[in-house]
Amino acid sequence: MSAFPEKPSIVLVHGAWADGSCWSNVILPLERQGLSVICAPIPLTSLTDDITALNRVLERTRGPVVLAGHAYAGAVIAGATNERLKSLVYVAALAPDEGETVAKLFYRDESHPEAPKLAPDPHGFIWMAEDGFRRAVAHRASTDQTSIMAAVQRPIALACIQESAPAPAWKTTSSWFLLAEEDRMINPRTQRFMADRMGAKVWSHHVDHTPMYTEPNLVVDVILEAARETLLR
């Protein structure tokens, strides 16, 4: 039997160069705990567009909600306005304060030597080279996995990282932060700064930027802790 008296919703939000399939190793373990899981598709066209898309998904859920976001999606989940939101989980994610941009935080500390050089195409979208997945986005994943990630990637618009963030939900909502100590995309020092500023409960581990692929059980455990501590009160 599920430990949860009513079936809460876990909403998972992908970051840049990804889609909902990045959570494929996390979905079923959460559902086996009696949780309803949905992966929110966001268009990656602007921060406002992405927050609007997430709020539309939240309208489809029932009961209390835990939101989890990876990387860029940290900025998106903080824009959620649903009154049923109980907790936030940041997976190596960005957490801008009101008025900050994702770009400002992303480049707050020095980049890793293996981090790719990023630039928009003529249409204002940023793509990730396949080598970038292998060397930085998921450097602990298999070559097969990084090849798939490169093939299914969705580009992120420059507008997503240049738009100022609204007042973040983490100021009024319990938060967890999975800090990726071996992250080559978002400097771990930046992650620590954000987590401390949020007052989040920090899980710091030797994982790469995309632990949903390389350490999915750890991601599941963090989300379950957030669910148990905020949904069973």
Coordinates of C-alpha atoms in Angstrom, one line a residue:
M1 CA 0.0 0.0 0.0
S2 CA 1.1 3.6 -0.7
A3 CA 2.4 5.6 2.2
F4 CA 0.5 8.6 0.8
P5 CA -3.1 8.9 1.9
E6 CA -4.1 10.7 -1.4
K7 CA -2.3 10.3 -4.7
P8 CA -0.1 13.4 -4.9
S9 CA 1.4 14.6 -8.2
I10 CA 5.1 14.7 -8.9
V11 CA 5.7 17.0 -11.9
L12 CA 9.1 16.7 -13.5
V13 CA 10.5 19.5 -15.7
H14 CA 13.3 19.1 -18.2
G15 CA 16.0 21.6 -18.9
A16 CA 17.7 22.8 -22.1
W17 CA 18.6 20.3 -24.8
A18 CA 16.2 17.8 -23.4
D19 CA 12.6 16.6 -23.3
G20 CA 10.6 14.6 -20.8
S21 CA 12.4 11.4 -21.7
C22 CA 15.4 12.6 -19.6
W23 CA 13.3 11.5 -16.5
S24 CA 12.7 8.0 -18.0
N25 CA 14.7 6.2 -15.2
V26 CA 12.9 8.2 -12.5
I27 CA 9.2 7.9 -13.4
L28 CA 8.4 4.2 -12.6
P29 CA 10.3 4.1 -9.3
L30 CA 8.2 7.1 -8.1
E31 CA 5.0 5.6 -9.4
R32 CA 5.7 2.4 -7.5
Q33 CA 5.6 4.5 -4.3
G34 CA 2.0 5.5 -5.1
L35 CA 2.8 8.9 -6.7
S36 CA 1.2 10.2 -9.9
V37 CA 4.1 11.4 -12.2
I38 CA 3.9 13.7 -15.2
C39 CA 6.7 15.2 -17.2
A40 CA 5.8 18.8 -18.1
P41 CA 6.7 19.7 -21.7
I42 CA 8.0 23.2 -22.0
P43 CA 8.7 25.0 -25.3
L44 CA 12.1 26.5 -24.4
T45 CA 11.1 29.7 -26.2
S46 CA 11.2 32.2 -23.3
L47 CA 11.1 32.0 -19.5
T48 CA 7.6 33.4 -19.5
D49 CA 6.5 30.9 -22.1
D50 CA 8.0 28.0 -20.1
I51 CA 6.4 29.1 -16.8
T52 CA 3.0 29.4 -18.6
A53 CA 3.3 26.0 -20.1
L54 CA 4.2 24.5 -16.7
N55 CA 1.2 26.2 -15.0
R56 CA -1.1 24.7 -17.7
V57 CA 0.3 21.3 -16.8
L58 CA -0.3 21.9 -13.1
E59 CA -4.0 22.7 -13.8
R60 CA -4.3 19.1 -15.0
T61 CA -3.0 17.6 -11.7
R62 CA -5.0 16.7 -8.6
G63 CA -4.0 16.9 -5.0
P64 CA -0.8 18.3 -3.5
V65 CA 2.2 18.7 -5.9
V66 CA 6.0 18.4 -5.7
L67 CA 7.8 20.0 -8.5
A68 CA 11.3 18.9 -9.7
G69 CA 13.4 20.7 -12.2
H70 CA 16.7 20.0 -13.8
A71 CA 19.3 22.7 -14.8
Y72 CA 17.5 25.6 -16.6
A73 CA 14.1 24.2 -15.3
G74 CA 15.0 25.4 -11.8
A75 CA 14.1 28.9 -13.0
V76 CA 10.8 27.6 -14.5
I77 CA 9.6 25.7 -11.4
A78 CA 10.2 28.7 -9.3
G79 CA 7.6 30.6 -11.4
A80 CA 4.8 28.1 -10.6
T81 CA 1.8 29.8 -9.0
N82 CA -0.4 26.8 -8.1
E83 CA -1.7 26.9 -4.5
R84 CA -1.3 23.1 -4.2
L85 CA 2.4 23.3 -4.6
K86 CA 4.1 21.8 -1.5
S87 CA 7.8 21.5 -2.3
L88 CA 10.4 22.1 -4.9
V89 CA 13.3 19.9 -5.9
Y90 CA 16.3 21.3 -7.7
V91 CA 18.5 18.8 -9.6
A92 CA 21.7 20.6 -10.4
A93 CA 19.4 23.4 -11.3
L94 CA 19.5 27.2 -11.6
A95 CA 17.6 29.3 -9.1
P96 CA 17.6 33.0 -10.0
D97 CA 16.1 35.5 -7.6
E98 CA 13.6 38.1 -8.7
G99 CA 15.1 40.3 -11.4
E100 CA 18.0 38.0 -12.1
T101 CA 18.6 36.2 -15.4
V102 CA 19.6 32.6 -15.9
A103 CA 22.6 33.7 -17.8
K104 CA 23.8 35.8 -14.9
L105 CA 23.8 32.8 -12.6
F106 CA 25.1 30.4 -15.2
Y107 CA 28.2 32.5 -15.7
R108 CA 28.6 33.6 -12.1
D109 CA 31.7 31.4 -11.5
E110 CA 34.3 30.3 -13.9
S111 CA 33.4 27.6 -16.4
H112 CA 34.9 24.1 -16.3
P113 CA 37.6 23.4 -18.9
E114 CA 35.4 20.8 -20.6
A115 CA 32.4 23.1 -20.7
P116 CA 31.2 23.7 -24.3
K117 CA 31.3 27.2 -25.9
L118 CA 27.6 28.2 -26.4
A119 CA 26.3 30.6 -29.0
P120 CA 22.9 31.1 -30.6
D121 CA 22.2 30.2 -34.2
P122 CA 20.8 32.8 -36.7
H123 CA 17.3 32.1 -35.3
G124 CA 18.2 32.9 -31.7
F125 CA 18.4 29.2 -30.5
I126 CA 21.3 27.5 -28.8
W127 CA 22.1 23.9 -29.7
M128 CA 24.5 21.6 -28.0
A129 CA 27.2 19.8 -30.0
E130 CA 27.3 16.0 -29.5
D131 CA 30.7 16.3 -28.0
G132 CA 29.3 18.7 -25.4
F133 CA 27.0 15.9 -24.1
R134 CA 29.9 13.5 -23.9
R135 CA 32.3 15.9 -22.2
A136 CA 30.1 18.0 -20.0
V137 CA 26.4 17.5 -19.9
A138 CA 26.6 13.8 -19.0
H139 CA 30.2 12.9 -18.9
R140 CA 29.6 9.9 -16.7
A141 CA 27.0 8.4 -19.0
S142 CA 27.7 5.8 -21.7
T143 CA 28.6 6.9 -25.3
D144 CA 25.3 5.3 -26.4
Q145 CA 23.4 7.4 -24.0
T146 CA 25.1 10.7 -24.9
S147 CA 24.5 9.9 -28.6
I148 CA 20.8 9.5 -27.9
M149 CA 20.7 12.7 -25.9
A150 CA 22.3 14.6 -28.8
A151 CA 19.9 13.1 -31.3
V152 CA 16.7 14.0 -29.3
Q153 CA 17.8 17.4 -28.0
R154 CA 15.6 20.4 -28.2
P155 CA 17.4 23.8 -28.5
I156 CA 16.9 26.6 -26.0
A157 CA 16.1 30.1 -27.1
L158 CA 18.4 32.9 -26.0
A159 CA 15.3 34.6 -24.6
C160 CA 15.0 31.9 -21.9
I161 CA 18.3 32.9 -20.3
Q162 CA 18.1 36.7 -20.8
E163 CA 14.7 37.3 -19.4
S164 CA 14.5 38.5 -15.8
A165 CA 13.0 36.0 -13.4
P166 CA 9.8 36.7 -11.4
A167 CA 9.5 36.4 -7.6
P168 CA 10.5 32.8 -7.0
A169 CA 8.4 30.2 -5.2
W170 CA 11.4 29.0 -3.2
K171 CA 11.0 32.0 -1.0
T172 CA 7.8 30.6 0.4
T173 CA 8.0 26.9 -0.4
S174 CA 10.2 24.1 1.1
S175 CA 13.0 23.3 -1.2
W176 CA 15.6 20.5 -1.8
F177 CA 18.8 20.8 -3.8
L178 CA 20.8 18.0 -5.3
L179 CA 24.2 19.5 -5.7
A180 CA 26.3 17.9 -8.4
E181 CA 29.9 18.1 -7.2
E182 CA 31.3 16.9 -10.6
D183 CA 29.1 19.2 -12.7
R184 CA 30.9 20.6 -15.7
M185 CA 28.0 22.8 -16.9
I186 CA 26.9 24.7 -13.7
N187 CA 29.8 25.3 -11.4
P188 CA 29.3 23.5 -8.1
R189 CA 30.2 26.7 -6.3
T190 CA 27.3 28.4 -8.0
Q191 CA 25.1 25.6 -7.0
R192 CA 26.1 25.9 -3.4
F193 CA 25.5 29.7 -3.5
M194 CA 22.0 29.2 -4.8
A195 CA 21.1 26.4 -2.4
D196 CA 22.3 28.4 0.6
R197 CA 20.5 31.5 -0.6
M198 CA 17.3 29.5 -0.9
G199 CA 17.7 27.9 2.4
A200 CA 17.2 24.5 0.7
K201 CA 18.0 21.1 2.2
V202 CA 21.1 20.1 0.3
W203 CA 22.1 16.7 -0.9
S204 CA 25.7 17.1 -2.1
H205 CA 27.0 14.1 -4.1
H206 CA 29.8 13.2 -6.6
V207 CA 27.5 13.2 -9.6
D208 CA 27.7 14.8 -13.0
H209 CA 25.3 17.5 -14.5
T210 CA 22.6 14.9 -15.4
P211 CA 22.2 12.4 -12.6
M212 CA 18.8 11.4 -13.9
Y213 CA 20.8 9.3 -16.3
T214 CA 23.9 8.4 -14.3
E215 CA 22.5 8.1 -10.7
P216 CA 18.7 7.9 -11.1
N217 CA 18.2 6.2 -7.7
L218 CA 19.7 9.2 -6.0
V219 CA 17.3 11.6 -7.8
V220 CA 14.4 9.4 -6.8
D221 CA 15.5 9.4 -3.2
V222 CA 15.7 13.2 -3.1
I223 CA 12.2 13.6 -4.6
L224 CA 10.8 11.0 -2.2
E225 CA 12.2 12.8 0.8
A226 CA 10.7 16.0 -0.3
A227 CA 7.4 14.2 -0.9
R228 CA 7.4 12.5 2.5
E229 CA 8.3 15.6 4.4
T230 CA 5.9 17.9 2.8
L231 CA 3.0 15.7 1.7
L232 CA 2.5 13.7 4.9
R233 CA 2.3 16.6 7.3

